[in-house]
Coordinates of C-alpha atoms in Angstrom, one line a residue:
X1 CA 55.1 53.6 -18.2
X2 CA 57.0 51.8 -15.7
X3 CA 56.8 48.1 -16.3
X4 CA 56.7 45.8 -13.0
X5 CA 58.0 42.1 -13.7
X6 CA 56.2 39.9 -12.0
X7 CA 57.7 37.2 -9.4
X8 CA 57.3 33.8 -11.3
X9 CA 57.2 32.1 -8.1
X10 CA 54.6 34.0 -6.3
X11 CA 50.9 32.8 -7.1
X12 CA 48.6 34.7 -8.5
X13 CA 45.1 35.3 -7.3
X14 CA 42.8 32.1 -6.3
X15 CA 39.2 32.6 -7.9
X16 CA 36.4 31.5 -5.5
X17 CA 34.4 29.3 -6.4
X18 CA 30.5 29.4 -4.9
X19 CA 30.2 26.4 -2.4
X20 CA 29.3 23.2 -3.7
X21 CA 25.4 22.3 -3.1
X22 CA 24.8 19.3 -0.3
X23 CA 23.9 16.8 -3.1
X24 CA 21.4 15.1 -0.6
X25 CA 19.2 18.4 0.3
X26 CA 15.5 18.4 -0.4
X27 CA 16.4 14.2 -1.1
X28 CA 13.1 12.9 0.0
X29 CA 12.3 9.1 1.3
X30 CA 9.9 7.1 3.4
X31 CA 11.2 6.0 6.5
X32 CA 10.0 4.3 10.2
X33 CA 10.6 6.6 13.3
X34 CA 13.0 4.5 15.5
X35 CA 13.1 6.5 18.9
X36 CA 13.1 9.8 19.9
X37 CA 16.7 11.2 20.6
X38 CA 18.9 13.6 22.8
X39 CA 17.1 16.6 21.9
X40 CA 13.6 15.6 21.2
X41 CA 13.1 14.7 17.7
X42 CA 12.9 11.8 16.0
X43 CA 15.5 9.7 15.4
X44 CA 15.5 7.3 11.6
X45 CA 17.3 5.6 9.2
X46 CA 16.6 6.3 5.7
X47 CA 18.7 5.1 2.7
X48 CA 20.5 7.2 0.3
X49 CA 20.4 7.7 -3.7
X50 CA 23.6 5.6 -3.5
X51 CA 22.6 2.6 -1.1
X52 CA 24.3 4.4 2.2
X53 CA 22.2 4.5 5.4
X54 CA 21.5 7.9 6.9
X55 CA 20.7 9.3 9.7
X56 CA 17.4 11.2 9.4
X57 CA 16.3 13.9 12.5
X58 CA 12.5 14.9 12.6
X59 CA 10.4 17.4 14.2
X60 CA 7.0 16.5 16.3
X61 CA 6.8 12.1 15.8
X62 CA 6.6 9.6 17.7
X63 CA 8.5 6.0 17.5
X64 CA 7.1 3.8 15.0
X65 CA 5.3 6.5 12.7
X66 CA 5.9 6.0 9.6
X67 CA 6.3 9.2 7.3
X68 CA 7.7 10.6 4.1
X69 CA 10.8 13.2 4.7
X70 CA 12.9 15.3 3.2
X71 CA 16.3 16.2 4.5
X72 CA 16.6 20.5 4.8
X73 CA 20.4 20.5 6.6
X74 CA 23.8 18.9 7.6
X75 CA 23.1 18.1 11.6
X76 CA 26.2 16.1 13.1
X77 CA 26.4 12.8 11.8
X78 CA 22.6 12.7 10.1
X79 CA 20.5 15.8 8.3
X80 CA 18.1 17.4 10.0
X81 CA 14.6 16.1 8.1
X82 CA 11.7 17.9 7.7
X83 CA 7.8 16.0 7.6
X84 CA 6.5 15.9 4.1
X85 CA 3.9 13.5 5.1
X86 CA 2.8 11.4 8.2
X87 CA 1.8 8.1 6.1
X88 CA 0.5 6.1 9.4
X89 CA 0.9 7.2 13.2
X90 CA 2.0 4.5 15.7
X91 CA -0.4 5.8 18.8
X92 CA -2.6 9.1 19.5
X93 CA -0.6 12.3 20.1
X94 CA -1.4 14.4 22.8
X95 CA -2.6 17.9 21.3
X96 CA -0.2 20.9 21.2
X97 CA -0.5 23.1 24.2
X98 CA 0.7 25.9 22.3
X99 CA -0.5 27.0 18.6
X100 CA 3.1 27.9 18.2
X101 CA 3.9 24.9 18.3
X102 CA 5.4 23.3 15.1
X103 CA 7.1 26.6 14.3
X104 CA 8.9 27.8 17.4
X105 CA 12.3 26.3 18.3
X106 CA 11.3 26.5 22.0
X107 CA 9.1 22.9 22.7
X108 CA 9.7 19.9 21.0
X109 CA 8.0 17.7 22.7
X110 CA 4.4 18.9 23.5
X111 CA 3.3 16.2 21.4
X112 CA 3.6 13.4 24.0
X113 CA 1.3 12.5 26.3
X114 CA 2.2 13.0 30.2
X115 CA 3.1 9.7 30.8
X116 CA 5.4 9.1 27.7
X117 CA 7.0 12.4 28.4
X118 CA 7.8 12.2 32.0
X119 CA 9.4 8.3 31.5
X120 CA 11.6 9.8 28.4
X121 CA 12.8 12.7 30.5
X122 CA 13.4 9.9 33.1
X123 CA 15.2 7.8 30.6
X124 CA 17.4 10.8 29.7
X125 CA 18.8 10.8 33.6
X126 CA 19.3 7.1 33.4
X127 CA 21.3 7.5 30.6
X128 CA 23.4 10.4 31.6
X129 CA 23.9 8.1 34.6
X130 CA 25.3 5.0 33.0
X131 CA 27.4 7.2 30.8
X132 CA 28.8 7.9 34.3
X133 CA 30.5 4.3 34.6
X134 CA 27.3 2.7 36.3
X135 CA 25.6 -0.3 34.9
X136 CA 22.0 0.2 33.9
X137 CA 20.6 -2.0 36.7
X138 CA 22.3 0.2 39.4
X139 CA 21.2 3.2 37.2
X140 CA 17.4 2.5 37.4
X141 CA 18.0 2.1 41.0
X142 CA 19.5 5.6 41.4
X143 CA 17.3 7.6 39.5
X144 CA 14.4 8.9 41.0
X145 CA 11.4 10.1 39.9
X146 CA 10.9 13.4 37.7
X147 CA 9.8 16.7 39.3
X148 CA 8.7 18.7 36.4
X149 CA 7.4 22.1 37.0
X150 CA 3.7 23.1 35.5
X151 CA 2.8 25.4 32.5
X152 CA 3.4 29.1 32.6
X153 CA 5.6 29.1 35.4
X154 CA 9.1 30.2 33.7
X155 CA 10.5 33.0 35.2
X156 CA 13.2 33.9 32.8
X157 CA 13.2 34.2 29.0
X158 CA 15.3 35.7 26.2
X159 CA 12.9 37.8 23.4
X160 CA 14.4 37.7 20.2
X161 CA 13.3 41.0 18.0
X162 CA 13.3 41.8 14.7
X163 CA 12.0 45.2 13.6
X164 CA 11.5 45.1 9.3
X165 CA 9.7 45.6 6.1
X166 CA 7.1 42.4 7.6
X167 CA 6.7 44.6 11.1
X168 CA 7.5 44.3 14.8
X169 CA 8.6 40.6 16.0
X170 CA 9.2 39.3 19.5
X171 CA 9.5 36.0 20.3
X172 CA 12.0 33.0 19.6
X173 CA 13.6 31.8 16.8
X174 CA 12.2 29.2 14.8
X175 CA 12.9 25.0 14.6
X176 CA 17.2 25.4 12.9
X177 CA 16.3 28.9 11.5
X178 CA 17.1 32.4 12.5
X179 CA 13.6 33.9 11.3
X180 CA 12.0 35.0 14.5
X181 CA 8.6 33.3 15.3
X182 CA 5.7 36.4 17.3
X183 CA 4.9 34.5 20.2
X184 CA 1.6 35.5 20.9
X185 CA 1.0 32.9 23.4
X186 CA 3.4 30.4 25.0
X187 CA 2.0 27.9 27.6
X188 CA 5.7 27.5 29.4
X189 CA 6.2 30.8 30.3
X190 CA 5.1 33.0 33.3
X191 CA 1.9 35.1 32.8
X192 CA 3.9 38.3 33.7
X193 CA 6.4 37.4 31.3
X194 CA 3.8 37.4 28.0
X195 CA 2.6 40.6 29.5
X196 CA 5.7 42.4 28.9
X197 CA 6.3 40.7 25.7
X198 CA 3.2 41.9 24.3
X199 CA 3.2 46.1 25.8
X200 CA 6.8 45.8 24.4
X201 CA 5.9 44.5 21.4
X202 CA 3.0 47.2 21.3
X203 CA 6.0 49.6 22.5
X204 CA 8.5 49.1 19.4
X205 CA 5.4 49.4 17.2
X206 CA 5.0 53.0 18.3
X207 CA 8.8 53.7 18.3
X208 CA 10.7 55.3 15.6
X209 CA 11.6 52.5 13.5
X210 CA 15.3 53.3 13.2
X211 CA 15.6 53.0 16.7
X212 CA 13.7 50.4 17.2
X213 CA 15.5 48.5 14.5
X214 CA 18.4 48.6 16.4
X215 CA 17.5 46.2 19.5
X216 CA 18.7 42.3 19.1
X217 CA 17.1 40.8 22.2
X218 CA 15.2 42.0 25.3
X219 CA 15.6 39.6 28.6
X220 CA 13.5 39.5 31.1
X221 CA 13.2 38.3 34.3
X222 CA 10.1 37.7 37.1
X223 CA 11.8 38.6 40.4
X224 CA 9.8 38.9 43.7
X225 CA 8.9 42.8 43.4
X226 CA 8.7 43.1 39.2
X227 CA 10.4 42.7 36.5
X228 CA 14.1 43.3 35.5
X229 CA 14.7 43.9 31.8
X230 CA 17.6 44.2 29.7
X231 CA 17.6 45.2 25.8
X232 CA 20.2 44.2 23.6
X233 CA 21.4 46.5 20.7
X234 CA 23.7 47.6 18.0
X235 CA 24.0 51.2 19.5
X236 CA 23.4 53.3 22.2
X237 CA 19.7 54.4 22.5
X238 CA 18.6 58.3 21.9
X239 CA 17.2 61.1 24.6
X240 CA 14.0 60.2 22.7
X241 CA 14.4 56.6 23.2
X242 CA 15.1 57.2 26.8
X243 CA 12.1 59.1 27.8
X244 CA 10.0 56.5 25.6
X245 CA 11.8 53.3 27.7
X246 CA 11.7 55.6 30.9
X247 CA 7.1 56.0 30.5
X248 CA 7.0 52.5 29.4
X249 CA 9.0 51.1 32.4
X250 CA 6.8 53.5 34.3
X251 CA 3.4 52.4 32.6
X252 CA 4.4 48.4 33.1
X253 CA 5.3 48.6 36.8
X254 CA 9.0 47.5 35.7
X255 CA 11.7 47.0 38.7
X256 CA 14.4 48.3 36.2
X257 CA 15.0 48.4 32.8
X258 CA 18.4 48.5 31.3
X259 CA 20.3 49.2 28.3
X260 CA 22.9 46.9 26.8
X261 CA 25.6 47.0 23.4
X262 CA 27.7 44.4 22.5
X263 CA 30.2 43.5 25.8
X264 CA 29.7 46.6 27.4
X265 CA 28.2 47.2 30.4
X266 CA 24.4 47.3 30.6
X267 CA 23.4 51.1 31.4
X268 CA 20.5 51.5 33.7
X269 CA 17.5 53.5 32.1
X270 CA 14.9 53.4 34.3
X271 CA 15.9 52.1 38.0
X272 CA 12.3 51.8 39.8
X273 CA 13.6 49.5 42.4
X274 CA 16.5 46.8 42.9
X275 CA 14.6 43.5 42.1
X276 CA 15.4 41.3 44.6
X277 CA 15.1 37.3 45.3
X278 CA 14.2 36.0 48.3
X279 CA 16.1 32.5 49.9
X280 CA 15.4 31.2 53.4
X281 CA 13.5 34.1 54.1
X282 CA 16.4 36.9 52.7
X283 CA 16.5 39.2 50.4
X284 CA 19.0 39.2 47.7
X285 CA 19.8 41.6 45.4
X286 CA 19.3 40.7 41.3
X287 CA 21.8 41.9 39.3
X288 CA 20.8 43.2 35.8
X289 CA 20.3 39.8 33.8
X290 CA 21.5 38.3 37.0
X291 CA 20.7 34.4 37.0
X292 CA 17.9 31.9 38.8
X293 CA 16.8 28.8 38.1
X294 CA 14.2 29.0 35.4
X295 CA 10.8 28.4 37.8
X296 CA 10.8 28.7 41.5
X297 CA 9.1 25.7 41.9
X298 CA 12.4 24.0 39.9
X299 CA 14.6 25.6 42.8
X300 CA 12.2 24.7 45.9
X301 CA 12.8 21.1 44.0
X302 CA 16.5 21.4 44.1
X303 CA 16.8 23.4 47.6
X304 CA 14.3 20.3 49.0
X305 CA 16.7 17.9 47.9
X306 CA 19.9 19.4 49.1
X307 CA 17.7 19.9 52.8
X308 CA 16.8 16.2 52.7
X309 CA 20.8 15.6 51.7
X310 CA 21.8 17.5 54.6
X311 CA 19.6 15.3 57.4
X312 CA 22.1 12.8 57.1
X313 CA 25.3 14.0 56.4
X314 CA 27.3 15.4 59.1
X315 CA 28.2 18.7 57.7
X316 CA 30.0 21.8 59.8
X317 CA 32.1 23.5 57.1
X318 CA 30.5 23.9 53.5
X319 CA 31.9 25.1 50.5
X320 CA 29.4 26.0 47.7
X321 CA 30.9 26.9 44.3
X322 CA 29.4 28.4 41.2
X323 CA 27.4 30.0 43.7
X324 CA 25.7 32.9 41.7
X325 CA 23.7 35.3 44.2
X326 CA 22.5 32.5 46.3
X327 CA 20.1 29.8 45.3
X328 CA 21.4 27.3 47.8
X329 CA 23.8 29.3 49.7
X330 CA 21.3 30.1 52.2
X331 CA 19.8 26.6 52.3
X332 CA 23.3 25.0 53.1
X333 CA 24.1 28.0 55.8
X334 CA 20.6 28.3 57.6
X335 CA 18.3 25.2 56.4
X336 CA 18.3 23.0 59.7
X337 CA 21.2 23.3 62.0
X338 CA 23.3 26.6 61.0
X339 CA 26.7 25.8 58.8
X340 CA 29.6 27.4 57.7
X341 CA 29.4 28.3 54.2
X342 CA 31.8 29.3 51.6
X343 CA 30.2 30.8 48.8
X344 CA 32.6 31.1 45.6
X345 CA 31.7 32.8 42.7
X346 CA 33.6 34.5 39.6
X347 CA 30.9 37.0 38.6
X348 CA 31.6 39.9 40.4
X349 CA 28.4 41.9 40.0
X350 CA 26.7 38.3 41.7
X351 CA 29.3 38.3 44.4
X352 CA 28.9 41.9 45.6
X353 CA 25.2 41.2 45.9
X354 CA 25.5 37.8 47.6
X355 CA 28.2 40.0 50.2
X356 CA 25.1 42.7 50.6
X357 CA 22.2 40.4 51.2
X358 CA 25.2 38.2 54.0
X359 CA 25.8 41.7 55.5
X360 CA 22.5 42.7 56.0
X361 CA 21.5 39.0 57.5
X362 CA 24.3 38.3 59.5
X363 CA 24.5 34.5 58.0
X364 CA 27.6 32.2 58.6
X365 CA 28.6 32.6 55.0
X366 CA 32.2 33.6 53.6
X367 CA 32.1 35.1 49.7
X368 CA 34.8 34.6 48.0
X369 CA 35.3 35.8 43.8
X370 CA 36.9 32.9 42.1
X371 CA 37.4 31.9 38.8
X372 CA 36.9 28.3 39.6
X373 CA 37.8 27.0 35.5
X374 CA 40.5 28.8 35.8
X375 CA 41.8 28.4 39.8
X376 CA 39.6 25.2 41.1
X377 CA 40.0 25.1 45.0
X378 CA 43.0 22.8 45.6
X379 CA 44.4 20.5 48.4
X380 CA 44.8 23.7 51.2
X381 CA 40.9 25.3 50.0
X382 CA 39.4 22.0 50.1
X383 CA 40.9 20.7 54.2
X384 CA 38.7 20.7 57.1
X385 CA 35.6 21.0 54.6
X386 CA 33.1 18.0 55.2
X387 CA 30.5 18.7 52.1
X388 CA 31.1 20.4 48.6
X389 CA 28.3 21.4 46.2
X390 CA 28.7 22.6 42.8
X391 CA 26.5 24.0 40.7
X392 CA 28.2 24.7 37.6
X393 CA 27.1 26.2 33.7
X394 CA 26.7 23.9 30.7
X395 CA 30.3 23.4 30.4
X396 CA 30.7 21.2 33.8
X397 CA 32.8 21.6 36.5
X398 CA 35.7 19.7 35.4
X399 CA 38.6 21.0 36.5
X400 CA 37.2 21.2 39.8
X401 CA 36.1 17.9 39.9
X402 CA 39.9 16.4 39.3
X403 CA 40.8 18.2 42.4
X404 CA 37.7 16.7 44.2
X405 CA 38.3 13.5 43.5
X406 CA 42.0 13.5 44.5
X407 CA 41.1 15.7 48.3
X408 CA 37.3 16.4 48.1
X409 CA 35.9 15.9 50.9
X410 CA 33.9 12.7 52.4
X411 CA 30.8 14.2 51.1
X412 CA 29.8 16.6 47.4
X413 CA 26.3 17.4 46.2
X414 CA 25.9 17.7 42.3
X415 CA 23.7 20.1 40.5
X416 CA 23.6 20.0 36.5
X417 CA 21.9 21.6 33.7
X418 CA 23.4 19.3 31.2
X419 CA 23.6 15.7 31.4
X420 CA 26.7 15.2 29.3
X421 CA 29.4 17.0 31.3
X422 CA 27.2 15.6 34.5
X423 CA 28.5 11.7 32.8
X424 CA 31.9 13.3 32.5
X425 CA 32.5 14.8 35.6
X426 CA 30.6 12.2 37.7
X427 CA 32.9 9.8 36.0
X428 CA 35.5 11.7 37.3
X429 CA 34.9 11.8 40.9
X430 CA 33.6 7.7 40.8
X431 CA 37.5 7.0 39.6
X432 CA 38.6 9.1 42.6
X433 CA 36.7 7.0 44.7
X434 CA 33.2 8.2 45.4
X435 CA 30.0 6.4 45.1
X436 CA 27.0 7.9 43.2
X437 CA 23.9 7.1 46.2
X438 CA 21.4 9.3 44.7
X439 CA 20.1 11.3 41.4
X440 CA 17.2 13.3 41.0
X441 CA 15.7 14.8 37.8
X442 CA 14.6 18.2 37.6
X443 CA 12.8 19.6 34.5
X444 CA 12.6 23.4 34.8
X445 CA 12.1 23.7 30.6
X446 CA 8.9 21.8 29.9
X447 CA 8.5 19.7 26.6
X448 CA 11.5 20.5 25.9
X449 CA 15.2 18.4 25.8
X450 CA 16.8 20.0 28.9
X451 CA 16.9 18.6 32.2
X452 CA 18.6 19.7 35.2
X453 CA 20.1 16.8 37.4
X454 CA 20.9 16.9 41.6
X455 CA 23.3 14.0 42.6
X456 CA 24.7 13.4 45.7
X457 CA 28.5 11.3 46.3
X458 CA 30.2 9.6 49.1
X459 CA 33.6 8.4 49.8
X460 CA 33.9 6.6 52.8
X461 CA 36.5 8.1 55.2
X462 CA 38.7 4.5 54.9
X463 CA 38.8 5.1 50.5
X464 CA 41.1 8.3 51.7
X465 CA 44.0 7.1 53.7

């Protein structure tokens, strides 16, 4: 047997060790709520086994209960806390509007009353405002009032499924947990949208359940002639599964319904009709999953705003970037007096249907595909423009915006879905010499912590020579 010495400098194996336990999981205390935070929860200090202050996060109270908690999970610089008991409540909560409620991650704030919710919300813009540089005075000048859209008017959601020994789920994940919660009812979203969730729900019920066990998610979105649909899954579906999705897009009126794995493309699997969107009176194309603001009375909001923008500023040459198919595209080229508009936009599947619906309407509107994180419009994109809007994703605009603020033009309009990178980027463009004159809060996602934010900047012709 041949003998194999072994390398006394080379180290051998490391054991693993299981992870060490969170010491201060399932700790329990008695605590006063101080304010409710960032993403709709509670906000408290509660003091340690070891004399430390920590920072406690709790679902569905209001400031100044008092309660009893126990912490369930690290969360940033505090522990996510769940209610063990509500000892005394500090005023009346406004009744749940969903019986979902305390179990679904969607609405975390159904249970303040209308007036307390909209001033919070309100607050939230204020804040994202001075984080911008301005002092709060100027701040609560700024920020106007709210425009929140009403119950069951969500056009868009993202089903998460889970097909198991416990049966057929189709809903959203729970409060910091990956167990998906059945929505049976849900008193955000669109009436059409419940629909589908529950025939669908019905549907994978009467599927084979190794197929069926293969679908993540299902998306689905309310455009102006039905629904588009797009499953998520593991693996390809089945002939069987296609004749089955084919009857049931059939039986529900579906636009199109189509099939998705992993990064691939999605595969059309039953293609009814091309949804379609209408803006200014024309009709765009909707890509499969394609984006629009969550509630269309969220967008008349936003395309009001920009139209009331536009009355006093002097625009001939537009540029409108993260442009997606549209939203505003139309309102900046048609609303009023007719502009030039370039439309930029690095989704390709968005630009070619922004290009169609142009082409068909004969608008004053250039579309250009742009990667605009990774290629902003510089010095020789941005001359001879007189507005810019932006409407980027969660992650800002920010490379864009340090072009702006060195040659942007005299005027930009702002549109946000998140108010951190709005502070950031509006900070930005204020150091490159533009004044914030107006903000307006938009809250597609009721009772919940988002907010979407329109702004609109000046820099006065004499800040640029």
């Amino acid at each position: 047997m041949k003998h194999h010495h072994r390398n006394p400098r080379a180290r051998g194996g490391r054991r693993k060790s299981a992870p060490r336990r969170d010491p201060l999981i399932g700790f329990e205390a008695t605590t006063t709520i101080r304010e409710i935070g960032a993403r709709g929860d509670g906000i408290a200090s509660i003091t340690g086994p070891d004399g430390s202050s920590i920072i406690a996060y709790v679902d569905c109270v209001l400031p100044g209960d008092e309660v009893r908690v126990a912490l369930r999970q690290k969360r940033g610089d505090g522990y996510g806390a769940e209610l063990v008991e509500l000892i005394a409540r500090s005023a009346p909560a406004s009744a749940p509007r969903c019986s979902h409620y305390e179990s679904c991650g969607g609405c975390a704030l159904q249970h303040l009353d209308d007036d307390s919710y909209r001033d919070w919300k309100r607050q939230k813009a204020i804040i994202a405002v001075q984080r911008a540089g301005i002092d709060p005075d100027e701040a609560e000048e700024l920020v106007g009032a709210v425009e929140i859209s009403p119950p069951a008017s969500r056009r868009r959601a993202g089903f998460a499924v889970h097909v198991g020994a416990t049966g057929v789920h189709v809903g959203f994940h729970g409060r910091f947990s990956h167990t998906v919660v059945n929505i049976t009812n849900c008193a955000v979203l669109h009436p059409d949208l419940m629909a589908f969730r529950d025939a669908f729900e019905t549907f994978l019920g009467e599927c084979d359940p190794d197929a069926a066990k293969t679908i993540k998610e299902v998306f689905a979105t309310r455009a102006d002639n039905g629904l588009d649909v797009v499953i998520h899954a593991g693996v390809e579906p089945g002939l069987d599964m296609r004749q089955d999705l084919a009857e049931f897009a059939e039986n529900l009126d579906l636009a199109r319904l189509s099939w998705k794995v992993g990064d691939a493309n999605d595969e059309p699997v039953a293609a009814r009709r091309t949804p379609t969107v209408a803006f200014e009176g024309i009709d765009v194309p909707v890509p499969p999953g394609g984006f629009l603001q969550a509630t269309q009375s969220g967008e008349a909001s936003l395309v009001n705003a920009i139209k009331t923008a536009l009355q006093r500023i002097p625009a001939r040459h537009v540029a409108d970037l993260f442009c997606g198919i549209g939203s505003f595209t139309f309102a900046l080229a048609l609303g009023g007096d007719r502009r030039n508009v370039v439309a930029v936009e690095s989704d390709p599947r968005a630009v070619r249907s922004l290009q169609y619906a142009v082409g068909q309407s004969s608008s004053p509107i250039k579309v250009v595909e742009r990667d605009l994180f990774r290629r902003p419009l510089d010095k020789p994109d941005l001359s001879g423009l007189d507005l810019v809007l932006f409407d980027p994703p969660r992650a800002g605009a920010l490379a864009q915006c340090e072009y702006l603020a060195v040659d942007g033009p005299e005027w930009l309009i702002a549109v946000s879905c998140n108010p951190a990178t709005f502070s950031r980027d509006i900070r930005v463009l204020r150091n490159g010499g533009y004044e914030l004159k107006q903000v307006v809060p938009v809250d597609q996602f009721l009772w919940s912590s988002h907010l979407e934010l329109f702004a609109v900047l000046h820099r006065p012709k004499s800040a640029l020579s």
